[in-house]
Amino acid sequence: MVLAVLAAALGGAVPRTPVPATAKHTVTYDKYSLLLDGKRTYIWSGEFAYWRLPSPGLWRDVLQKMKANGYNAVSIYFNWAYHSPKRGVYDFGGVRDVDLLLDIAAQTGLYVIARPGPYINAETSSGGFPGWLSNDPGRARSDAPSYLAAADEWMTRIDAIIGRHQFTEGTGTVILQQIENELFVTGAAQQRYMLRLARRVRADGITVPIFHNDVGRNGYWVPRSSEVPGTVEGPTGLYAFDAYVGPQRCGEAPKDAPDFGLWGPGGAKGGASASPRTPGFTAEFGGGWFDHWGGPGAYPCLAREAGSGYQRVFYGTNIANGLSIQNFYMTYGGTSWGWLPSPVVYTSYDYGAAIDEARQPRPKATTMKQLGMFVQSFAPLTELDRGDPVTPSSAKVKVYHDVNPHSGAHLYVAMHHPSSATTDDAFTFPISTEDGDHTLAVRLNGLDAKLLVADYDMDAQHLVYSTSELMTHFAGTALFHGRRGESGETVLRYPSAPAVSGDVRSSYDAATGDLRLTYVHDGLTEVRITGGGRPPLTLLLADDEATATLWRQDTPAGPVLVSGPALVRTATYEGSDLLLSGDTTGRTSLRVWGAPPGTRVRWNGRLDGADPVRLPDLVWRSSPGSPEADPGYDDSGWQPAGRTTTAATTPPPPGEPVLTADDYGFHQGDVWYRGRWTGSVETLRIRYGGGGAGLAQVWVDGAYLGQNVLPAGKPSPPRTATATFTVPSSSRTAGQHVVAVMVRNNGHTQDVYADDAHKEGRGLISTSLGAAATWRIQGNLGGEDPADPVRGITNAGGLAGERAGVHLPGYPDAAWHTAAVPAATAAPGTTWYRSTFRLAVPAGHDASLGLTIGDPGTPRSAARYRALIFLNGWNLGQYIADVGPQGTFVLPNGILDPHGVNTLALAVTSDGGPGNGLEKVALTNLGTVRGGVDVPLVAAPAWAPTGG
Ligand code: IPT
């Protein structure tokens, strides 16, 4: 049924509708779980970085996808650098509107774990420290007064926003706040710093519990009440740790899932055992892993290898170990657009996560939905004690056993022994509950775990046990699932024989009251059980594939379960109409369980596949882009680079000028230098800092001398290099010479070890000209006051074209010559390409489009060049042909206008060698659905003759 009005009612321009204040709430905890208003709540959270998705309209899309896929919380790093171009200057507008983000999270029904640093790591430049902090003399992440003042500045501002969205205050859904991140230097200076942060947070009005994220399991920054030998106490209420113990390289053999619970090896290094009085809490547990410059292009395979089997085994082990707060890093990784990446990563931060960079839920999202709905439905999980040991019939498997001390419900988590084994094993194991002794027949085929429950009062029913996994239930409806083709057995207890209809075998044992259902998981089987002295039950038995299109939505009038669409985003009642919104990818029928009889179900569009999306060919114009190399170029407006002191960890030799870009307020993007000296030199040696796969190009008297490229690689690529160039004989003369150098700064090093690594210099550090040359420097227009405050500091680089606004929509390129792409070669230095194209994505569709450069089948090409990709003025990433591995770049709607004219600009930087020119460039469709959310275009300035 088509109801156009519905889309309007549910969508609209990213609305600023603050969450109405309700009564205040409480967030408390004990050793088992968090309690929200006294109610034990399992927190199943996914990490999302708003700053890696510069389109607020799409925040709702991702958060709705998370909610629909079983998450009840979102964990968010707030990135200081993203908001602060200059000391004292903060921007929380436009794509940086975190107030809006927290509103959307609340409207979507997600709790928020707020993680504002100040240090976040996160594979972003300087680990989230603003560029200007590189110039601060005080040691970061210590109690150095200048650093504390800087940190206070950020915390006060971000706390003010987070504070407005606290669950405790009745104005939002923030339930926890982290201070710092993975601070594993724990000396007196850090102790004082942590205390200062906690006091700051409280003084700023944060009333939710505070925690820190311990890097791995060191027992650092545990609450003072922990009293575990070997731990370091901190001003925290909760203890949390992170764990990246799953796949990190393609094709790796599966690893064993460790026991990080109270019952594991124990003590300070055992995870939750470091803090036995607080709930087991993984602030980050691997939802994938990051890939690096020059890497294999690991995301698709990481997504598979950190997929369903890994999730069940590892997250299931955490559940079995009593952990009740789990956050998965990442759940949507997004894009390190502009100059966000730290030296280790390239543009895509897809992470192999449950939702891919192009916002498409992967098959592993369905497993998260199964697990997430289970942990929220099976309330006994929030209070688990270890049960009696269970001995299965095969030594090739093991079974964890937990019991809820109040309800008596049991949890059994079965997996291979070791858990990494991938054999096909059928086995049995005995259970002994208040319902008697039973034997469960279970199969584990491949990397897998099964989370089974027994002796469970399920609404008005009583479940004796099931060898199918419980996904969710509410009055009158229960959904279990299993692997396709595997048999299952579900036993429910009834005072008298009930009637059973549906495709199962059933038998009733009057002596025990057990109704035994046996079946094979195959698609979706609906079983109806009536009579027997209990209210009727619709029992849904699904194979895993069938759960992909099963959605639970909670409305004020109770939950419904919907089957059919590719996604169900929202459900609301309007009178006796149930309004559903979501996405479809094919013709589908709609089934709803749980709605009152007589409900009319309405869907926000046609229940059909997506219409075709036609993508235009791109036509290009081009223009040279390195005028700075010309000896006659007028650099009189550039800053003289003659400082004598620096906070950088890479000062020049004594007596030589400080050249590093940060000292002149240029903290990100490309930076140009022009130096003058008198006399003849044969060679020119430069030392420069360029981050991962960074580069320097050198000209003398207008002649191109060559380039140097920093090697890419893991885990810690070199970020500075020394390179020597031969000066051509024509320039080996007495008299004055001009050297021009362009340095690409691919990000500041993260401060992982709290040793000020982010202060490693970027741009030129020193040259063999020493004190004999005088220099000028130019980076992004305006430096710390970026000329384009809307796209902001993240977008700002110092190429001449960027300073002239060549990347902006509306730049007058009519005089540029038309360019053939692919191009046989390019001039040394930078060449700009521009293309304007019109899109007409059908209305009511969400097409996620990308730009592919080169051959999408290979992670790197033989061509030696790189390209910055600007869409409508936004720097959406960097392609490095010969380093790779990324060839396809996501163009997010909101920045992209799917219904209008768009402008692409590419800054191609080449050494000018044969073949080192722009390869084929094409628009690509990364996934289209009928549906989506309303995505307003992000307002940003176009080119104007006076500005830009
Ligand atoms: C942990 C960080 O907390 C997080 O910010 C991110 O960098 C993540 O790792 C990796 O993606 S650091 C830990 C693995 C040493």
mmCIF file of C-alpha atoms and ligand atoms in Angstrom, residues 77 115 120-123 181-182 213 215 242 244 284 289-290 329 349 351 750, ligand 1:
data_model
loop_
_atom_site.group_PDB
_atom_site.id
_atom_site.type_symbol
_atom_site.label_atom_id
_atom_site.label_comp_id
_atom_site.label_asym_id
_atom_site.label_seq_id
_atom_site.Cartn_x
_atom_site.Cartn_y
_atom_site.Cartn_z
ATOM 1 C CA TYR A 77 33.983 9.040 20.513
ATOM 2 C CA ARG A 115 33.544 8.999 25.047
ATOM 3 C CA ILE A 120 40.644 8.985 21.800
ATOM 4 C CA ASN A 121 43.212 7.245 19.531
ATOM 5 C CA ALA A 122 40.688 5.870 16.976
ATOM 6 C CA GLU A 123 43.169 5.884 14.072
ATOM 7 C CA ASN A 181 41.239 6.334 26.617
ATOM 8 C CA GLU A 182 43.780 3.573 27.050
ATOM 9 C CA ASN A 213 38.839 2.111 28.755
ATOM 10 C CA VAL A 215 44.000 -0.971 26.856
ATOM 11 C CA ASP A 242 39.041 -3.354 25.437
ATOM 12 C CA TYR A 244 40.899 -7.045 19.976
ATOM 13 C CA GLU A 284 35.594 -1.889 22.945
ATOM 14 C CA TRP A 289 39.814 -4.347 12.536
ATOM 15 C CA PHE A 290 41.429 -1.544 10.549
ATOM 16 C CA TYR A 329 34.169 -1.316 17.834
ATOM 17 C CA TYR A 349 37.495 3.090 7.918
ATOM 18 C CA TYR A 351 36.566 -1.859 9.626
ATOM 19 C CA GLN A 750 48.741 9.111 17.538
HETATM 20 C C1 IPT B 1 42.010 0.795 20.596
HETATM 21 C C2 IPT B 1 41.552 2.233 20.751
HETATM 22 O O1 IPT B 1 40.907 2.488 21.969
HETATM 23 C C3 IPT B 1 40.653 2.707 19.661
HETATM 24 O O2 IPT B 1 40.594 4.097 19.697
HETATM 25 C C4 IPT B 1 41.138 2.217 18.349
HETATM 26 O O3 IPT B 1 42.369 2.814 18.094
HETATM 27 C C5 IPT B 1 41.238 0.720 18.404
HETATM 28 O O4 IPT B 1 42.120 0.321 19.354
HETATM 29 C C6 IPT B 1 41.755 0.104 17.153
HETATM 30 O O5 IPT B 1 40.913 0.401 16.117
HETATM 31 S S1 IPT B 1 43.741 0.670 20.947
HETATM 32 C C7 IPT B 1 44.251 -0.970 21.196
HETATM 33 C C8 IPT B 1 43.965 -1.899 20.148
HETATM 34 C C9 IPT B 1 45.706 -0.912 21.456
#
